[in-house]
Short mmCIF file of C-alpha atoms and ligand atoms in Angstrom, two decimals:
data_model
loop_
_atom_site.label_atom_id
_atom_site.label_comp_id
_atom_site.label_asym_id
_atom_site.label_seq_id
_atom_site.Cartn_x
_atom_site.Cartn_y
_atom_site.Cartn_z
CA UNK A 28 -5.00 16.85 18.95
CA UNK A 29 -6.77 17.32 15.63
CA UNK A 30 -7.74 14.12 13.82
CA UNK A 31 -9.77 13.02 10.80
CA UNK A 32 -12.07 10.17 11.78
CA UNK A 33 -15.39 8.36 11.36
CA UNK A 34 -17.84 6.93 13.89
CA UNK A 35 -19.85 4.65 11.59
CA UNK A 36 -19.45 3.00 8.19
CA UNK A 37 -20.72 4.88 5.16
CA UNK A 38 -19.93 7.38 2.40
CA UNK A 39 -17.68 10.47 2.55
CA UNK A 40 -20.18 12.28 4.81
CA UNK A 41 -19.42 10.05 7.82
CA UNK A 42 -15.85 11.44 8.06
CA UNK A 43 -15.26 14.43 10.32
CA UNK A 44 -12.49 16.57 11.71
CA UNK A 45 -12.42 16.37 15.48
CA UNK A 46 -10.36 17.23 18.54
CA UNK A 47 -9.48 14.05 20.43
CA UNK A 48 -7.06 13.16 23.23
CA UNK A 49 -3.42 12.50 22.39
CA UNK A 50 -2.71 8.79 23.10
CA UNK A 51 -1.83 8.80 26.80
CA UNK A 52 1.47 6.90 26.55
CA UNK A 53 3.70 4.86 24.29
CA UNK A 54 2.49 1.23 24.12
CA UNK A 55 4.53 -1.68 25.47
CA UNK A 56 7.21 -2.57 22.87
CA UNK A 57 6.30 0.50 20.85
CA UNK A 58 6.34 4.25 20.49
CA UNK A 59 4.22 7.36 20.72
CA UNK A 60 5.01 9.23 17.53
CA UNK A 61 4.57 12.90 16.72
CA UNK A 62 3.41 12.98 13.11
CA UNK A 63 5.00 15.42 10.68
CA UNK A 64 3.27 14.07 7.56
CA UNK A 65 0.86 11.27 6.67
CA UNK A 66 -0.64 9.84 3.51
CA UNK A 67 -4.03 8.53 2.43
CA UNK A 68 -4.54 5.27 0.54
CA UNK A 69 -7.55 3.57 -1.12
CA UNK A 70 -7.79 1.18 1.86
CA UNK A 71 -8.97 4.19 3.90
CA UNK A 72 -12.17 4.62 1.90
CA UNK A 73 -12.70 0.89 1.33
CA UNK A 74 -12.59 0.29 5.09
CA UNK A 75 -14.76 3.35 5.85
CA UNK A 76 -17.43 2.06 3.43
CA UNK A 77 -17.80 -1.10 5.51
CA UNK A 78 -16.60 -3.33 2.64
CA UNK A 79 -14.06 -5.01 4.90
CA UNK A 80 -16.16 -5.32 8.04
CA UNK A 81 -16.87 -9.04 7.61
CA UNK A 82 -13.12 -9.68 7.47
CA UNK A 83 -11.95 -7.11 10.02
CA UNK A 84 -14.74 -5.52 12.08
CA UNK A 85 -14.02 -2.12 13.64
CA UNK A 86 -14.85 -0.42 16.88
CA UNK A 87 -15.46 3.32 16.52
CA UNK A 88 -14.22 5.96 16.23
CA UNK A 89 -11.60 5.07 13.63
CA UNK A 90 -8.94 7.67 12.90
CA UNK A 91 -8.10 7.42 9.20
CA UNK A 92 -4.59 6.94 7.77
CA UNK A 93 -2.17 4.02 7.84
CA UNK A 94 1.26 5.50 7.23
CA UNK A 95 3.27 8.45 8.44
CA UNK A 96 6.64 10.02 9.03
CA UNK A 97 7.50 11.79 12.24
CA UNK A 98 9.56 11.83 15.43
CA UNK A 99 9.53 9.62 18.50
CA UNK A 100 7.73 11.43 21.33
CA UNK A 101 7.84 8.65 23.95
CA UNK A 102 9.35 5.18 24.19
CA UNK A 103 7.33 2.26 25.60
CA UNK A 104 8.65 -0.40 27.94
CA UNK A 105 10.62 -2.99 26.00
CA UNK A 106 11.18 -0.82 22.89
CA UNK A 107 14.87 -0.20 22.26
CA UNK A 108 15.54 0.70 18.63
CA UNK A 109 14.75 4.41 18.85
CA UNK A 110 14.96 7.23 21.39
CA UNK A 111 12.93 10.39 21.88
CA UNK A 112 13.48 12.77 18.96
CA UNK A 113 14.54 10.15 16.41
CA UNK A 114 13.04 10.56 12.94
CA UNK A 115 11.05 7.51 11.90
CA UNK A 116 8.50 6.31 9.37
CA UNK A 117 5.92 3.56 9.70
CA UNK A 118 2.83 1.76 8.51
CA UNK A 119 0.66 1.00 11.54
CA UNK A 120 -0.29 -2.62 12.27
CA UNK A 121 -3.67 -4.04 13.19
CA UNK A 122 -3.03 -3.93 16.95
CA UNK A 123 -3.97 -0.22 17.19
CA UNK A 124 -5.69 0.16 13.84
CA UNK A 125 -8.36 2.53 15.23
CA UNK A 126 -5.54 4.94 16.09
CA UNK A 127 -4.68 5.91 12.49
CA UNK A 128 -2.15 8.42 11.28
CA UNK A 129 -4.48 11.24 10.11
CA UNK A 130 -3.77 13.11 13.33
CA UNK A 131 -1.00 14.89 15.21
CA UNK A 132 0.15 11.77 17.09
CA UNK A 133 -0.18 8.00 16.73
CA UNK A 134 1.12 4.87 18.42
CA UNK A 135 2.88 1.91 16.83
CA UNK A 136 4.70 -1.22 17.85
CA UNK A 137 8.45 -1.28 17.24
CA UNK A 138 8.15 -4.03 14.63
CA UNK A 139 6.46 -1.55 12.25
CA UNK A 140 8.81 1.42 12.76
CA UNK A 141 11.99 2.17 10.78
CA UNK A 142 14.44 5.07 10.63
CA UNK A 143 13.30 7.70 8.13
CA UNK A 144 15.50 7.82 5.00
CA UNK A 145 18.04 10.58 5.60
CA UNK A 146 17.63 12.08 2.14
CA UNK A 147 13.82 12.41 2.24
CA UNK A 148 11.59 15.10 3.73
CA UNK A 149 8.85 13.89 6.09
CA UNK A 150 6.34 14.44 3.27
CA UNK A 151 8.30 12.22 0.89
CA UNK A 152 8.88 9.58 3.57
CA UNK A 153 5.21 9.46 4.63
CA UNK A 154 4.34 8.35 1.09
CA UNK A 155 6.49 5.20 1.26
CA UNK A 156 5.36 2.75 3.96
CA UNK A 157 2.07 1.37 2.67
CA UNK A 158 2.43 1.74 -1.10
CA UNK A 159 6.12 0.97 -1.61
CA UNK A 160 6.16 -2.01 0.77
CA UNK A 161 3.14 -3.34 -1.13
CA UNK A 162 5.04 -3.03 -4.42
CA UNK A 163 8.08 -4.80 -2.95
CA UNK A 164 6.00 -7.63 -1.50
CA UNK A 165 4.10 -8.10 -4.77
CA UNK A 166 7.35 -8.52 -6.70
CA UNK A 167 8.65 -10.92 -4.10
CA UNK A 168 5.44 -12.96 -3.97
CA UNK A 169 5.40 -13.23 -7.77
CA UNK A 170 8.91 -14.73 -7.62
CA UNK A 171 10.65 -11.78 -9.30
CA UNK A 172 14.31 -12.27 -10.24
CA UNK A 173 16.82 -10.01 -11.98
CA UNK A 174 16.39 -10.10 -15.76
CA UNK A 175 12.60 -10.65 -15.61
CA UNK A 176 10.22 -8.74 -17.85
CA UNK A 177 7.47 -7.14 -15.75
CA UNK A 178 4.10 -5.64 -16.65
CA UNK A 179 2.48 -3.33 -14.08
CA UNK A 180 -1.16 -2.27 -14.48
CA UNK A 181 -1.94 1.19 -13.09
CA UNK A 182 1.63 2.52 -13.10
CA UNK A 183 0.66 6.11 -12.19
CA UNK A 184 -0.90 5.25 -8.84
CA UNK A 185 0.68 5.15 -5.41
CA UNK A 186 1.72 1.50 -5.66
CA UNK A 187 2.53 1.64 -9.38
CA UNK A 188 4.97 4.56 -9.19
CA UNK A 189 7.02 2.63 -6.64
CA UNK A 190 6.62 -0.76 -8.39
CA UNK A 191 8.17 0.62 -11.58
CA UNK A 192 11.21 1.96 -9.72
CA UNK A 193 11.69 -1.11 -7.50
CA UNK A 194 11.45 -3.53 -10.44
CA UNK A 195 14.09 -1.50 -12.31
CA UNK A 196 16.31 -1.19 -9.22
CA UNK A 197 16.19 -4.94 -8.67
CA UNK A 198 17.24 -5.63 -12.27
CA UNK A 199 14.11 -6.08 -14.41
CA UNK A 200 15.10 -6.27 -18.08
CA UNK A 201 11.82 -4.72 -19.25
CA UNK A 202 9.22 -2.76 -17.30
CA UNK A 203 6.00 -1.90 -19.08
CA UNK A 204 2.93 -0.30 -17.57
CA UNK A 205 -0.46 1.28 -18.32
CA UNK A 206 -1.47 4.90 -17.68
CA UNK A 207 -3.37 7.77 -19.26
CA UNK A 208 -1.42 9.87 -21.78
CA UNK A 209 -0.65 12.90 -19.58
CA UNK A 210 1.12 10.66 -17.05
CA UNK A 211 3.34 8.78 -19.54
CA UNK A 212 6.42 11.10 -19.36
CA UNK A 213 6.50 10.84 -15.56
CA UNK A 214 6.43 7.04 -15.67
CA UNK A 215 9.21 7.01 -18.25
CA UNK A 216 11.27 9.22 -15.94
CA UNK A 217 10.75 6.61 -13.18
CA UNK A 218 12.19 3.88 -15.42
CA UNK A 219 9.23 2.46 -17.37
CA UNK A 220 10.55 1.24 -20.75
CA UNK A 221 7.11 1.14 -22.35
CA UNK A 222 3.81 2.76 -21.35
CA UNK A 223 0.44 1.86 -22.91
CA UNK A 224 -2.21 4.61 -22.87
CA UNK A 225 -5.03 2.63 -21.28
CA UNK A 226 -7.69 5.04 -22.51
CA UNK A 227 -6.95 4.35 -26.19
CA UNK A 228 -5.12 1.02 -26.33
CA UNK A 229 -5.63 -2.45 -24.83
CA UNK A 230 -2.40 -3.75 -23.31
CA UNK A 231 -3.65 -7.32 -23.80
CA UNK A 232 -3.60 -6.65 -27.57
CA UNK A 233 -0.18 -4.94 -27.61
CA UNK A 234 1.48 -7.78 -25.70
CA UNK A 235 -0.46 -10.78 -26.96
CA UNK A 236 2.88 -12.49 -27.63
CA UNK A 237 2.94 -13.09 -23.84
CA UNK A 238 6.45 -11.72 -23.37
CA UNK A 239 6.30 -10.98 -19.61
CA UNK A 240 7.58 -13.20 -16.80
CA UNK A 241 5.37 -11.57 -14.23
CA UNK A 242 2.58 -9.03 -13.98
CA UNK A 243 1.40 -6.89 -11.06
CA UNK A 244 -2.26 -5.97 -10.88
CA UNK A 245 -3.41 -2.69 -9.33
CA UNK A 246 -6.55 -2.30 -11.46
CA UNK A 247 -8.49 -5.59 -11.12
CA UNK A 248 -7.45 -6.63 -14.64
CA UNK A 249 -6.12 -10.12 -13.90
CA UNK A 250 -8.00 -11.71 -16.79
CA UNK A 251 -6.22 -9.40 -19.27
CA UNK A 252 -2.90 -9.84 -17.48
CA UNK A 253 -3.18 -13.61 -17.98
CA UNK A 254 -2.97 -12.86 -21.73
CA UNK A 255 0.40 -11.07 -21.53
CA UNK A 256 2.39 -13.31 -19.15
CA UNK A 257 4.29 -16.29 -20.56
CA UNK A 258 3.25 -19.83 -19.54
CA UNK A 259 4.96 -20.71 -16.26
CA UNK A 260 4.97 -17.06 -15.19
CA UNK A 261 2.98 -15.40 -12.42
CA UNK A 262 0.52 -12.64 -11.68
CA UNK A 263 0.21 -10.89 -8.31
CA UNK A 264 -2.89 -8.81 -7.55
CA UNK A 265 -3.55 -6.51 -4.60
CA UNK A 266 -7.13 -5.84 -5.65
CA UNK A 267 -8.70 -9.23 -6.33
CA UNK A 268 -7.77 -12.94 -6.09
CA UNK A 269 -7.39 -13.06 -2.31
CA UNK A 270 -7.10 -16.59 -0.91
CA UNK A 271 -6.51 -18.33 2.39
CA UNK A 272 -2.79 -18.21 1.54
CA UNK A 273 -2.94 -14.40 1.03
CA UNK A 274 -4.29 -14.09 4.54
CA UNK A 275 -1.73 -16.46 6.05
CA UNK A 276 1.17 -14.69 4.29
CA UNK A 277 -0.05 -11.30 5.51
CA UNK A 278 -0.21 -12.66 9.06
CA UNK A 279 3.46 -13.62 9.17
CA UNK A 280 4.99 -11.25 11.66
CA UNK A 281 8.65 -11.84 11.00
CA UNK A 282 11.60 -12.83 13.19
CA UNK A 283 10.84 -12.96 16.91
CA UNK A 284 7.11 -12.26 16.50
CA UNK A 285 4.20 -14.64 16.72
CA UNK A 286 2.22 -15.04 13.46
CA UNK A 287 -1.35 -13.71 13.42
CA UNK A 288 -4.11 -16.37 13.64
CA UNK A 289 -5.19 -18.15 10.42
CA UNK A 290 -8.58 -17.14 8.97
CA UNK A 291 -11.71 -18.79 10.35
CA UNK A 292 -14.06 -21.00 8.32
CA UNK A 293 -16.35 -18.13 7.24
CA UNK A 294 -13.44 -16.04 5.94
CA UNK A 295 -11.92 -19.04 4.14
CA UNK A 296 -15.23 -19.81 2.45
CA UNK A 297 -15.72 -16.18 1.45
CA UNK A 298 -12.21 -15.95 -0.02
CA UNK A 299 -12.62 -19.23 -1.90
CA UNK A 300 -16.00 -18.30 -3.38
CA UNK A 301 -14.88 -14.83 -4.47
CA UNK A 302 -11.69 -15.88 -6.22
CA UNK A 303 -11.94 -19.49 -7.39
CA UNK A 304 -12.92 -18.60 -11.02
CA UNK A 305 -9.78 -16.42 -11.29
CA UNK A 306 -7.56 -19.19 -9.97
CA UNK A 307 -9.14 -21.59 -12.48
CA UNK A 308 -8.47 -19.13 -15.33
CA UNK A 309 -4.84 -18.68 -14.22
CA UNK A 310 -4.36 -22.41 -14.11
CA UNK A 311 -5.83 -22.80 -17.64
CA UNK A 312 -3.23 -20.25 -18.86
CA UNK A 313 -0.45 -22.19 -17.04
CA UNK A 314 0.17 -19.29 -14.65
CA UNK A 315 0.56 -18.89 -10.91
CA UNK A 316 -1.76 -16.33 -9.32
CA UNK A 317 -1.19 -14.64 -5.96
CA UNK A 318 -3.57 -12.36 -4.12
CA UNK A 319 -1.28 -10.17 -2.02
CA UNK A 320 -2.32 -8.49 1.23
CA UNK A 321 0.27 -6.12 2.62
CA UNK A 322 2.20 -7.43 5.59
CA UNK A 323 3.48 -4.27 7.29
CA UNK A 324 6.94 -4.60 8.84
CA UNK A 325 10.05 -2.57 9.57
CA UNK A 326 12.43 -4.97 7.79
CA UNK A 327 10.92 -4.26 4.38
CA UNK A 328 10.91 -0.54 5.16
CA UNK A 329 14.64 -0.79 5.93
CA UNK A 330 15.20 -2.50 2.56
CA UNK A 331 13.39 0.36 0.85
CA UNK A 332 15.40 2.91 2.83
CA UNK A 333 18.54 1.50 1.17
CA UNK A 334 17.01 2.03 -2.29
CA UNK A 335 15.98 5.57 -1.33
CA UNK A 336 19.39 6.45 0.10
CA UNK A 337 21.18 5.13 -3.00
CA UNK A 338 18.98 7.29 -5.23
CA UNK A 339 17.01 4.39 -6.75
CA UNK A 340 13.63 5.17 -5.22
CA UNK A 341 11.74 8.43 -4.84
CA UNK A 342 8.22 9.49 -3.92
CA UNK A 343 5.93 11.21 -6.38
CA UNK A 344 4.00 13.74 -4.31
CA UNK A 345 4.30 16.94 -6.35
CA UNK A 346 1.17 19.15 -6.26
CA UNK A 347 -0.49 16.66 -3.91
CA UNK A 348 0.77 17.93 -0.54
CA UNK A 349 -1.91 19.50 1.69
CA UNK A 350 -1.08 21.47 4.83
CA UNK A 351 -2.56 20.82 8.27
CA UNK A 352 -4.74 17.98 9.60
CA UNK A 353 -7.72 20.23 8.82
CA UNK A 354 -6.86 19.93 5.11
CA UNK A 355 -7.57 16.18 5.30
CA UNK A 356 -11.04 16.36 3.70
CA UNK A 357 -9.59 18.00 0.59
CA UNK A 358 -6.72 15.51 0.41
CA UNK A 359 -9.08 12.60 0.97
CA UNK A 360 -11.38 13.71 -1.83
CA UNK A 361 -8.47 13.45 -4.25
CA UNK A 362 -7.59 10.00 -2.92
CA UNK A 363 -11.17 8.77 -3.26
CA UNK A 364 -11.40 10.16 -6.81
CA UNK A 365 -8.90 7.51 -7.97
CA UNK A 366 -7.26 10.11 -10.23
CA UNK A 367 -4.16 10.97 -8.19
CA UNK A 368 -0.65 10.70 -9.58
CA UNK A 369 1.65 8.97 -7.10
CA UNK A 370 0.82 9.72 -3.48
CA UNK A 371 -1.35 12.20 -1.58
CA UNK A 372 0.23 13.72 1.52
CA UNK A 373 -0.93 15.84 4.44
CA UNK A 374 1.86 17.83 6.06
CA UNK A 375 1.05 18.22 9.76
CA UNK A 376 3.92 20.34 11.09
P1 NDP B 413 -4.27 5.03 -6.58
O1 NDP B 413 -5.55 5.63 -6.11
O2 NDP B 413 -3.02 5.76 -6.27
O3 NDP B 413 -4.40 4.83 -8.16
C1 NDP B 413 -4.78 5.91 -8.94
C2 NDP B 413 -4.10 5.85 -10.28
O4 NDP B 413 -4.54 4.70 -10.99
C3 NDP B 413 -4.40 7.06 -11.12
O5 NDP B 413 -3.18 7.65 -11.52
C4 NDP B 413 -5.17 6.48 -12.32
O6 NDP B 413 -4.81 7.12 -13.51
C5 NDP B 413 -4.68 5.05 -12.37
N1 NDP B 413 -5.63 4.15 -13.00
C6 NDP B 413 -6.91 3.94 -12.65
N2 NDP B 413 -7.47 3.00 -13.45
C7 NDP B 413 -6.50 2.62 -14.33
C8 NDP B 413 -6.45 1.69 -15.39
N3 NDP B 413 -7.52 0.95 -15.74
N4 NDP B 413 -5.29 1.54 -16.06
C9 NDP B 413 -4.19 2.28 -15.73
N5 NDP B 413 -4.18 3.19 -14.74
C10 NDP B 413 -5.32 3.35 -14.04
O7 NDP B 413 -4.21 3.55 -6.06
P2 NDP B 413 -2.98 2.76 -5.37
O8 NDP B 413 -1.90 2.60 -6.36
O9 NDP B 413 -2.68 3.36 -4.06
O10 NDP B 413 -3.70 1.38 -5.11
C11 NDP B 413 -4.11 0.58 -6.22
C12 NDP B 413 -5.04 -0.51 -5.71
O11 NDP B 413 -4.30 -1.41 -4.90
C13 NDP B 413 -6.20 0.01 -4.84
O12 NDP B 413 -7.37 -0.71 -5.16
C14 NDP B 413 -5.74 -0.34 -3.43
O13 NDP B 413 -6.80 -0.51 -2.52
C15 NDP B 413 -4.98 -1.63 -3.68
N6 NDP B 413 -4.00 -1.91 -2.62
C16 NDP B 413 -4.10 -3.09 -1.96
C17 NDP B 413 -3.17 -3.43 -1.00
C18 NDP B 413 -3.25 -4.77 -0.35
O14 NDP B 413 -2.58 -5.01 0.67
N7 NDP B 413 -4.00 -5.70 -0.88
C19 NDP B 413 -2.12 -2.50 -0.58
C20 NDP B 413 -2.07 -1.30 -1.40
C21 NDP B 413 -2.99 -1.03 -2.36
P3 NDP B 413 -5.85 8.07 -14.32
O15 NDP B 413 -6.19 9.20 -13.40
O16 NDP B 413 -5.08 8.47 -15.50
O17 NDP B 413 -7.03 7.20 -14.63
#
């Protein structure tokens, strides 16, 4: 099968298109999946650069891509939810993380696989698993409840476009976000009540009355977000502020599954040193701060499926769908530019 992969850490030049074997069989308690569409996410280039190697070292080659939509090709021993031919979507877990989704086939354990929303194409569905589950888990971790006022930094990105819609669907009374001017109408159409043009205006100035209950950080702007959230409120970041608790939360594997091991001493020390000043600043502003690491799982995907199938959640992929695994370099370049609107998709078949 064709795949987009890298054999060492480094810049964009270490990635290559290659022909590699199709995984030989479905894993125990999992599936072999024929991929119809996959997406790229910033984690792909952060991991490729080697920035995460102290936390999660890789063996090579690594096939890029974390999420996909496709059909079940083979069922492993002990897997029972789906049969051959079923349409599914998934965010792979760390068990087979070298076997990414930027290829024609991948493998995944059952606990990460959910039925594809019936009203989405494979391209639309492939956009959901990593980014939308992240948005849902950020809201949850920040203690979101109906009626809350929410500020979302970076509303036009993959995570932001879902976060706006999910916050509205779950009953936020005000959703405000930041984006560049050309992207404002789209974010309003997704449900944003107010959008600050981040190129001309500082959101920390506009909202210095601290009217928000919670804020979600996609742009490493926690210090400014502390200025807009009311005392007693909370800020969740997926970019900075990672702690031992972030790691432990991400390792919870859900009902019937054993949690992943807690971080070792070196990782705990690293996390503490890199984020303690932020936690001190949050505490001085009487706020709770949470560094959120995605915990992939099928249950959250199923919750999102309900929002999709009731028309409350959609994927923004327009003009960012590339065709064929061999179009991956072009798609990846857009992802790594940081200028995409919504999600970047590669349609495989
Ligand atoms: P994207 O690449 O999709 O974000 C790109 C968008 O961000 C563009 O539309 C860009 O708009 C906008 N943007 C960039 N800077 C700003 C800014 N200062 N203010 C407002 N908008 C801005 O990223 P994702 O949404 O996929 O991910 C966001 C971050 O979250 C990444 O760093 C990612 O690694 C992280 N993440 C972490 C996870 C975790 O588990 N911890 C999980 C998922 C994501 P424009 O072109 O107009 O500048």
